[in-house]
Short mmCIF file of C-alpha atoms in Angstrom, two decimals:
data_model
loop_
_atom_site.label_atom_id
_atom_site.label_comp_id
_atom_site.label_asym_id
_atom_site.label_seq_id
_atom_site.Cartn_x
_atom_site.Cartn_y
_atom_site.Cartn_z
CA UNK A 1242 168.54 88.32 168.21
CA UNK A 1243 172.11 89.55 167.44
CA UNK A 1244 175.23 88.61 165.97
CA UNK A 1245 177.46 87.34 168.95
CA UNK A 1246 180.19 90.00 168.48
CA UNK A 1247 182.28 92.01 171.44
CA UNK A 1248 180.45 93.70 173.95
CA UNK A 1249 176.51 94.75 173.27
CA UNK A 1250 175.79 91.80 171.54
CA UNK A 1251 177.43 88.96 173.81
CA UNK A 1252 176.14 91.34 176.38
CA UNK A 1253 172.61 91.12 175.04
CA UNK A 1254 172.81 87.23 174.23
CA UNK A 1255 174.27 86.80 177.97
CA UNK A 1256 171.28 88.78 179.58
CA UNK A 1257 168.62 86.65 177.86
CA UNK A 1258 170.47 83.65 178.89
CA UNK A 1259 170.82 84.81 182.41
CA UNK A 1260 166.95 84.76 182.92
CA UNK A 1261 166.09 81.70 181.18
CA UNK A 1262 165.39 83.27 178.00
CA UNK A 1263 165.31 82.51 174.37
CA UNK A 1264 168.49 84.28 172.19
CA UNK A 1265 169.09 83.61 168.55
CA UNK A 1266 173.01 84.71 167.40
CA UNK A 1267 173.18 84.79 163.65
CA UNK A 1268 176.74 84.35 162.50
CA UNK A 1269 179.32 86.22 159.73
CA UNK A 1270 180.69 83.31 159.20
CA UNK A 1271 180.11 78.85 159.00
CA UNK A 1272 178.66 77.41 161.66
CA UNK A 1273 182.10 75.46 162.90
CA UNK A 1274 184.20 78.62 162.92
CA UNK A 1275 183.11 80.72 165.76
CA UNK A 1276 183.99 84.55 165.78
CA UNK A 1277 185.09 85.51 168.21
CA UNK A 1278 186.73 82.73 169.65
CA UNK A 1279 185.96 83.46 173.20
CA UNK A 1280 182.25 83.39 172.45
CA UNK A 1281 182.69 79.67 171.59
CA UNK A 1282 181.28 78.77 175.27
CA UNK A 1283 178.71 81.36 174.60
CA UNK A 1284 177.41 80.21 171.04
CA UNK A 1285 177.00 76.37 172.78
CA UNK A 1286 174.68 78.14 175.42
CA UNK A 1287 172.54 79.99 172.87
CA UNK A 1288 172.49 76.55 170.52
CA UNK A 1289 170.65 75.18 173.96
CA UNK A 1290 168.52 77.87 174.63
CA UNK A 1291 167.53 79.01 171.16
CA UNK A 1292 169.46 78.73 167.97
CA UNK A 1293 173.26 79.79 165.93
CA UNK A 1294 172.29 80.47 162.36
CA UNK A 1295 174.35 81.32 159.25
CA UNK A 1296 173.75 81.29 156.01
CA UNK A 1297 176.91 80.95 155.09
CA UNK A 1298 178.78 77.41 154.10
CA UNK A 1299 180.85 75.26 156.65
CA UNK A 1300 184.28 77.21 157.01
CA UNK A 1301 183.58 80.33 155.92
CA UNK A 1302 185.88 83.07 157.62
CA UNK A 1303 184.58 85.63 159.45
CA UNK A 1304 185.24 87.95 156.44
CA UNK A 1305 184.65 92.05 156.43
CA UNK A 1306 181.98 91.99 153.55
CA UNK A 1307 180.02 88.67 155.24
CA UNK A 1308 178.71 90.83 158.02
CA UNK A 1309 176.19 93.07 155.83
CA UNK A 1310 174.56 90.40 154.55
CA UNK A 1311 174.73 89.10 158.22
CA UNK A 1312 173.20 92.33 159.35
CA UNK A 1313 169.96 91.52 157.22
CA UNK A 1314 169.07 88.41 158.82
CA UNK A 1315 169.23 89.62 162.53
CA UNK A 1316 166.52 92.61 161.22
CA UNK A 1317 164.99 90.23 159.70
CA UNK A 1318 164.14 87.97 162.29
CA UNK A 1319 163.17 90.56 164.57
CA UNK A 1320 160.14 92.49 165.40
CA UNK A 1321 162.16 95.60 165.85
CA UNK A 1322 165.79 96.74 165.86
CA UNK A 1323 167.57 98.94 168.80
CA UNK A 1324 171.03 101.00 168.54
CA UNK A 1325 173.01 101.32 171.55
CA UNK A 1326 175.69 102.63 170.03
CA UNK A 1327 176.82 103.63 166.79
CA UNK A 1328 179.67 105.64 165.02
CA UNK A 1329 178.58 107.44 162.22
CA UNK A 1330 179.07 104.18 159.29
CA UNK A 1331 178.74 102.01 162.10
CA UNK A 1332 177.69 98.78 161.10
CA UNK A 1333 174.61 98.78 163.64
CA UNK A 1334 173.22 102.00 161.03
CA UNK A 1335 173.15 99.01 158.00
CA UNK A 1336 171.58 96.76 160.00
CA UNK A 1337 168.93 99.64 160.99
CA UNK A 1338 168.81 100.60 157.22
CA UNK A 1339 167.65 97.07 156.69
CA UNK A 1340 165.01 97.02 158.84
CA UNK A 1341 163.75 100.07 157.42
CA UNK A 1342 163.82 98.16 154.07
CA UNK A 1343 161.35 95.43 155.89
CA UNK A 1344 159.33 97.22 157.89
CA UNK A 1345 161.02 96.94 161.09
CA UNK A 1346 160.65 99.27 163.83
CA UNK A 1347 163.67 101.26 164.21
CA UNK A 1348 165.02 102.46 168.14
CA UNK A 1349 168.18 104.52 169.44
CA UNK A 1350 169.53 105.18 172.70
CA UNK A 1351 170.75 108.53 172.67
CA UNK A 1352 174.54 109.37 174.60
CA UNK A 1353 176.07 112.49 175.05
CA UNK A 1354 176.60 115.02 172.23
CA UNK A 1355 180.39 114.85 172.03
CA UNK A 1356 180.68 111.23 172.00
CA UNK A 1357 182.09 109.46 168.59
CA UNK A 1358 179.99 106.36 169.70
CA UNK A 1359 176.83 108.04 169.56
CA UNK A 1360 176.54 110.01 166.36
CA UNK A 1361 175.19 107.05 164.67
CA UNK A 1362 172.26 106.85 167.20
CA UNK A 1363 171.89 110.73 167.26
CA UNK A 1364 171.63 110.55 163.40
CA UNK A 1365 168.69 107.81 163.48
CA UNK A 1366 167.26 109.86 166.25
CA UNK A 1367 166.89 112.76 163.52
CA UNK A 1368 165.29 110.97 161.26
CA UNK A 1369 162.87 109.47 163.41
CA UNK A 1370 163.98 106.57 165.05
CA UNK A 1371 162.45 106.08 168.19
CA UNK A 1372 164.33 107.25 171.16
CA UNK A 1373 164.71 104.69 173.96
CA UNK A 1374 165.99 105.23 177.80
CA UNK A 1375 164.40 102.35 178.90
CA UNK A 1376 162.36 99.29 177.95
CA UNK A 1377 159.33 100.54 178.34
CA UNK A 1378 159.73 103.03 175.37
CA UNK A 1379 160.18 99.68 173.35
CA UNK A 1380 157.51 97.67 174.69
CA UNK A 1381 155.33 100.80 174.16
CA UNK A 1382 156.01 100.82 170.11
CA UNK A 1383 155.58 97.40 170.17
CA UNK A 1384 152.43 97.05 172.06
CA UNK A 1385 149.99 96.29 169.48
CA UNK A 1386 152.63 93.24 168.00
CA UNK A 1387 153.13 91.94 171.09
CA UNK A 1388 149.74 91.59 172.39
CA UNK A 1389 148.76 89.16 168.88
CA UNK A 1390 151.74 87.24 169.46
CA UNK A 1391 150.99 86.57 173.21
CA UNK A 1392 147.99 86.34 173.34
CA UNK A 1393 147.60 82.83 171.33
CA UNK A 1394 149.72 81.19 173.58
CA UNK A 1395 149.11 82.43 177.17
CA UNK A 1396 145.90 83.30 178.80
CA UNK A 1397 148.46 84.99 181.36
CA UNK A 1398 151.79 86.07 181.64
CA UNK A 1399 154.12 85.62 184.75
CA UNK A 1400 157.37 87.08 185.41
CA UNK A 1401 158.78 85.50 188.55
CA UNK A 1402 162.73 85.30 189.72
CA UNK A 1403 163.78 86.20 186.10
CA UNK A 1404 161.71 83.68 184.21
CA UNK A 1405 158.85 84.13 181.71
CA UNK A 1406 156.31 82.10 180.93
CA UNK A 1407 152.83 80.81 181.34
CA UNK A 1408 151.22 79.94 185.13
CA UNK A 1409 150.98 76.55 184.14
CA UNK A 1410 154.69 76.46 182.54
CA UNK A 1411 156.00 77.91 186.00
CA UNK A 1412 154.03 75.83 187.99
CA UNK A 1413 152.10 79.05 190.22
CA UNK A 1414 148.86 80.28 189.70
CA UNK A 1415 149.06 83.78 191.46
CA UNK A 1416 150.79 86.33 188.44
CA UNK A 1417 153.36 88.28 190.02
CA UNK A 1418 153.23 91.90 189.52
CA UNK A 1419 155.92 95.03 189.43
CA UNK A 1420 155.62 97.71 192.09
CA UNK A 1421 154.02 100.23 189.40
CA UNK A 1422 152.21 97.45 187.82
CA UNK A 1423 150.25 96.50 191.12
CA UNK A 1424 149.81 100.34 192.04
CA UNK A 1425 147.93 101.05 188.80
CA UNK A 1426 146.60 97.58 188.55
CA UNK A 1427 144.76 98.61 192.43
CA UNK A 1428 143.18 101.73 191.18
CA UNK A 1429 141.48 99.67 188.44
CA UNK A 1430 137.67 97.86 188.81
CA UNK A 1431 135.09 96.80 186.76
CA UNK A 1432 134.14 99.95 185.95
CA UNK A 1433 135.83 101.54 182.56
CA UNK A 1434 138.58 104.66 183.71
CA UNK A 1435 139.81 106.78 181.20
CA UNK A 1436 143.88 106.40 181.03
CA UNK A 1437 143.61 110.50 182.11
CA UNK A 1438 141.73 109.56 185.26
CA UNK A 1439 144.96 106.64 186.21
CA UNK A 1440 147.65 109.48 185.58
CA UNK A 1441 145.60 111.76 187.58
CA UNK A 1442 145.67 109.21 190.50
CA UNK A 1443 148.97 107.53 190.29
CA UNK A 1444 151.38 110.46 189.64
CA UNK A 1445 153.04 108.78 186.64
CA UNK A 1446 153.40 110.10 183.19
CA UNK A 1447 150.93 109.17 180.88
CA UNK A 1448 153.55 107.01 178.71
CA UNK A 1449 154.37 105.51 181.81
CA UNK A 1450 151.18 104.48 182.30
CA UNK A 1451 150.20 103.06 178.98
CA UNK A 1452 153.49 101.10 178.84
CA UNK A 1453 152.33 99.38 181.80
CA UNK A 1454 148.82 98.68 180.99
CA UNK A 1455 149.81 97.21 177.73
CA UNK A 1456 152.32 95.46 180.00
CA UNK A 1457 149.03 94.31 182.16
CA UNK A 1458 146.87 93.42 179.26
CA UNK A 1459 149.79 91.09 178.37
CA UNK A 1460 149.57 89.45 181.31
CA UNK A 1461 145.59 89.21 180.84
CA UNK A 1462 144.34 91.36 183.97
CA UNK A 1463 143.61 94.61 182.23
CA UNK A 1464 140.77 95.09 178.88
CA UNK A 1465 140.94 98.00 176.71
CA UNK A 1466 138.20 99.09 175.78
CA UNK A 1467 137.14 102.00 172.64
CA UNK A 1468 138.19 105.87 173.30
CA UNK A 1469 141.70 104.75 175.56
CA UNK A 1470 139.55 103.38 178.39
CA UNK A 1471 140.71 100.43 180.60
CA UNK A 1472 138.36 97.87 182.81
CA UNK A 1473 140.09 95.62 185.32
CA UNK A 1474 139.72 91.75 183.39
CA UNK A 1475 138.13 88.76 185.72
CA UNK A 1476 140.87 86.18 186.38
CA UNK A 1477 138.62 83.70 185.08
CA UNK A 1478 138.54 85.27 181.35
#
């Protein structure tokens, strides 16, 4: 979810369309006056793959003071909200301010200390954003979320050649696992190991480690179980 603006956010919108994805661009302005104009290709390849919104009326110009009240929407709709980059009253700090104000999770990617572009993030970073350098910390946060909302819908999870989905939705059966996900997926069994005993064996720190088991459970071939202990699931539930 983002607002289809220069640079991170047709960047983000383009990345989600590249793998098959679901995107959602909410707009500053009406629905038949695209901003920017470039993006017009882009906003008819999101309406396909997911949705445009706005809440404002047909024609509306992409005004300074609509984007705000834009800003609230794209927290709104999401389960959490990251900041790439951000000057110090950048407008990616209101839309972080809003999640705040609904309970969304709030992340920043930190940049080096004498860049403009990142005093924003540095700032939410202070006040205890969540510091990301990589998806994982994100997925991580999110864990708990992610695994209700999944787990409803897919008794696995597949990732193969950049699409997501279901076994049956993909047409394989066999779920297709990372390098690090198959290395602590092998040191796994039937029998309960405490999440010390998998850092101890697979050299990888311990967030690391629970990042990808969450990442495993996901996918419905790892059980926690009480007192951070993790059983390798049967592939037939």
């Amino acid at each position: 979810v983002s607002g289809m603006a220069r640079g991170i956010d047709t960047a983000s919108h383009n990345g989600a369309l590249k793998v098959k994805g679901r995107t959602i661009a909410v707009l500053g302005s009406g629905l038949d006056v695209i901003y920017p104009a470039e993006n017009r290709s882009l906003a008819e390849q999101i309406a396909n793959s997911g949705a445009v919104i706005s809440e404002f009326p047909m024609g509306t110009r992409p005004l300074r003071k609509n984007f705000p009240r834009r800003n609230r929407i794209i927290s709104g709709l999401s389960l959490g909200v990251v900041v790439v980059e951000a000057a110090r009253k950048s407008g990616s700090l209101i839309t972080a301010s809003f999640a705040l104000d609904q309970g969304r999770e709030v992340f920043a990617v930190p940049g080096k200390i004498d860049s403009y572009a990142s005093r924003g993030t540095h700032s939410l970073i202070k006040q205890g954003a969540k510091l990301v350098e990589g998806s994982e910390d994100i997925i991580e946060e999110l864990s708990p979320i992610l695994k209700e909302c999944i787990k409803d819908d897919f008794r696995g999870i597949v990732v193969r050649d950049g699409l997501f989905g279901s076994p049956e939705k993909l047409g394989i059966e066999e779920v297709v696992l990372k390098p690090q996900e198959e290395k602590i997926y092998s040191v796994l069994s039937s029998k309960a190991r405490h999440i010390d005993e998998i850092v101890r064996d697979v050299h990888l720190s311990a967030s690391q480690i629970s990042s990808i088991l969450t990442k495993l459970e996901i996918k419905n071939l790892v059980k926690e179980l009480p007192g951070k202990m993790f059983v390798k699931k049967r592939r037939d539930g």
